[in-house]
Amino acid sequence: MKATLINYGVGNLFSIKAGLERVGFNVKISFLPEGDEDVIVLPGVGAFSAVSSYLNSMKDKFNELRERGVKFLGVCLGMQVMFDEGTEGGLSKGLGWFKGKVDKIYANVKLPHIGWDKLFVNKDSCNLTEGLDGKYVYYVHSYVAYTNDYVAYSEYGIKYPAVVCNDFAVGTQFHPEKSSVTGKIFLRNFYSWVKR
């Protein structure tokens, strides 16, 4: 299966590319969708306002690809821009694929949150979390999505979504490519979800 990893022009994309390739994806890095991919990956680098502006300029193309059955994976910031709006860099519109607002972690904790936290499976309508409940995943973030719609969560001062999904998009607040064996399990589950 083909995956296009969208390059926003910032950050290192090679670890997520390698993680996807390890589970069977043929990955290409590009500034724009190629048009023949099975999956578009929105990586976890940059600031919400800049990335959402870039991605919203492709919203019509994304909608066309969705109608053709292309699936989307958002990692960290890539997941956050799938929500209605975010406050990082000023209030900005997201893609609106999930209901909720992305804002700072409002808790008496050190930010950014960098490190390992446990995943708790809430409900899994997408069959993405098999083998993940109670396992640890790796985070680097100061912002979270404030929503009640998630299939797994973690806690750092507050409970926040770790995995979200709908019929065409999956998002993870954690970095599967940096989450060792647990990340590989998730990416395998994602591969199966795309293939179904």
Short mmCIF file of N, CA, C and O in Angstrom, two decimals, residues 119-135 150-153 162-165 170-172 174 182 185-186 188-190 193:
data_model
loop_
_atom_site.label_atom_id
_atom_site.label_comp_id
_atom_site.label_asym_id
_atom_site.label_seq_id
_atom_site.Cartn_x
_atom_site.Cartn_y
_atom_site.Cartn_z
N LEU A 119 -1.27 4.14 27.90
CA LEU A 119 -2.49 4.23 27.09
C LEU A 119 -3.61 3.47 27.79
O LEU A 119 -3.41 2.37 28.29
N PHE A 120 -4.79 4.07 27.81
CA PHE A 120 -5.99 3.42 28.33
C PHE A 120 -7.01 3.39 27.20
O PHE A 120 -7.36 4.43 26.64
N VAL A 121 -7.47 2.18 26.85
CA VAL A 121 -8.46 2.07 25.77
C VAL A 121 -9.83 2.41 26.33
O VAL A 121 -10.25 1.87 27.36
N ASN A 122 -10.52 3.33 25.67
CA ASN A 122 -11.83 3.81 26.09
C ASN A 122 -12.91 2.99 25.40
O ASN A 122 -13.66 2.27 26.02
N LYS A 123 -12.99 3.12 24.10
CA LYS A 123 -13.89 2.34 23.25
C LYS A 123 -13.19 2.30 21.91
O LYS A 123 -12.54 3.25 21.52
N ASP A 124 -13.30 1.21 21.22
CA ASP A 124 -12.57 1.15 19.96
C ASP A 124 -13.47 0.71 18.83
O ASP A 124 -13.57 -0.46 18.52
N SER A 125 -14.11 1.68 18.22
CA SER A 125 -14.99 1.40 17.09
C SER A 125 -14.20 1.15 15.81
O SER A 125 -14.75 0.72 14.82
N CYS A 126 -12.90 1.42 15.82
CA CYS A 126 -12.07 1.28 14.61
C CYS A 126 -11.12 0.09 14.65
O CYS A 126 -10.37 -0.11 13.71
N ASN A 127 -11.12 -0.66 15.74
CA ASN A 127 -10.21 -1.80 15.87
C ASN A 127 -8.74 -1.42 15.69
O ASN A 127 -7.99 -2.09 15.00
N LEU A 128 -8.36 -0.32 16.33
CA LEU A 128 -6.99 0.18 16.22
C LEU A 128 -6.13 -0.11 17.44
O LEU A 128 -4.93 0.04 17.39
N THR A 129 -6.76 -0.50 18.54
CA THR A 129 -6.02 -0.54 19.81
C THR A 129 -5.78 -1.96 20.33
O THR A 129 -5.37 -2.11 21.48
N GLU A 130 -5.98 -2.96 19.50
CA GLU A 130 -5.72 -4.32 19.95
C GLU A 130 -4.27 -4.45 20.41
O GLU A 130 -3.34 -4.04 19.72
N GLY A 131 -4.10 -4.95 21.63
CA GLY A 131 -2.76 -5.14 22.18
C GLY A 131 -2.12 -3.90 22.77
O GLY A 131 -0.94 -3.92 23.12
N LEU A 132 -2.89 -2.81 22.90
CA LEU A 132 -2.30 -1.55 23.37
C LEU A 132 -2.72 -1.12 24.77
O LEU A 132 -2.04 -0.29 25.38
N ASP A 133 -3.83 -1.65 25.30
CA ASP A 133 -4.32 -1.19 26.59
C ASP A 133 -3.29 -1.43 27.69
O ASP A 133 -2.78 -2.54 27.85
N GLY A 134 -2.95 -0.36 28.41
CA GLY A 134 -1.98 -0.47 29.50
C GLY A 134 -0.53 -0.38 29.07
O GLY A 134 0.37 -0.38 29.91
N LYS A 135 -0.28 -0.25 27.77
CA LYS A 135 1.08 -0.13 27.27
C LYS A 135 1.52 1.34 27.28
O LYS A 135 0.70 2.24 27.33
N TYR A 150 -12.94 9.91 21.61
CA TYR A 150 -11.64 9.27 21.43
C TYR A 150 -11.75 7.79 21.74
O TYR A 150 -12.65 7.36 22.46
N VAL A 151 -10.83 7.01 21.18
CA VAL A 151 -10.85 5.56 21.43
C VAL A 151 -9.82 5.14 22.47
O VAL A 151 -9.90 4.05 23.01
N ALA A 152 -8.85 6.02 22.74
CA ALA A 152 -7.88 5.74 23.80
C ALA A 152 -7.39 7.08 24.35
O ALA A 152 -7.45 8.10 23.66
N TYR A 153 -6.96 7.05 25.61
CA TYR A 153 -6.50 8.30 26.25
C TYR A 153 -5.27 8.02 27.11
O TYR A 153 -4.94 6.88 27.42
N ALA A 162 -5.58 10.15 23.20
CA ALA A 162 -4.35 9.59 22.64
C ALA A 162 -4.57 9.06 21.24
O ALA A 162 -3.69 9.11 20.39
N VAL A 163 -5.79 8.53 20.98
CA VAL A 163 -6.15 8.00 19.65
C VAL A 163 -7.58 8.42 19.35
O VAL A 163 -8.47 8.24 20.18
N VAL A 164 -7.78 8.97 18.15
CA VAL A 164 -9.13 9.28 17.66
C VAL A 164 -9.29 8.61 16.30
O VAL A 164 -8.30 8.33 15.61
N CYS A 165 -10.53 8.34 15.93
CA CYS A 165 -10.76 7.77 14.60
C CYS A 165 -12.18 8.04 14.14
O CYS A 165 -13.08 8.27 14.95
N VAL A 170 -7.52 8.67 11.19
CA VAL A 170 -7.03 8.20 12.50
C VAL A 170 -6.00 9.23 12.96
O VAL A 170 -5.19 9.72 12.16
N GLY A 171 -6.04 9.56 14.24
CA GLY A 171 -5.05 10.47 14.80
C GLY A 171 -4.48 9.92 16.08
O GLY A 171 -5.18 9.28 16.86
N THR A 172 -3.18 10.17 16.30
CA THR A 172 -2.54 9.81 17.57
C THR A 172 -1.84 11.03 18.13
O THR A 172 -1.14 11.73 17.40
N PHE A 174 0.33 10.65 20.55
CA PHE A 174 1.68 10.13 20.77
C PHE A 174 2.38 9.92 19.42
O PHE A 174 1.77 9.97 18.35
N THR A 182 5.37 -0.84 21.18
CA THR A 182 3.96 -0.41 21.23
C THR A 182 3.60 0.39 19.97
O THR A 182 2.53 0.21 19.40
N ILE A 185 3.10 -1.99 17.12
CA ILE A 185 1.80 -2.66 17.21
C ILE A 185 0.71 -1.74 16.67
O ILE A 185 -0.14 -2.15 15.88
N PHE A 186 0.75 -0.46 17.10
CA PHE A 186 -0.26 0.48 16.60
C PHE A 186 -0.19 0.61 15.08
O PHE A 186 -1.21 0.58 14.40
N ARG A 188 0.92 -1.48 12.89
CA ARG A 188 0.40 -2.71 12.29
C ARG A 188 -1.12 -2.70 12.29
O ARG A 188 -1.76 -3.08 11.31
N ASN A 189 -1.70 -2.30 13.43
CA ASN A 189 -3.16 -2.20 13.51
C ASN A 189 -3.69 -1.20 12.49
O ASN A 189 -4.72 -1.44 11.84
N PHE A 190 -2.99 -0.08 12.33
CA PHE A 190 -3.39 0.92 11.35
C PHE A 190 -3.33 0.37 9.94
O PHE A 190 -4.24 0.56 9.12
N TRP A 193 -6.29 -1.68 9.42
CA TRP A 193 -7.48 -0.83 9.31
C TRP A 193 -7.60 -0.25 7.90
O TRP A 193 -8.68 -0.22 7.32
#
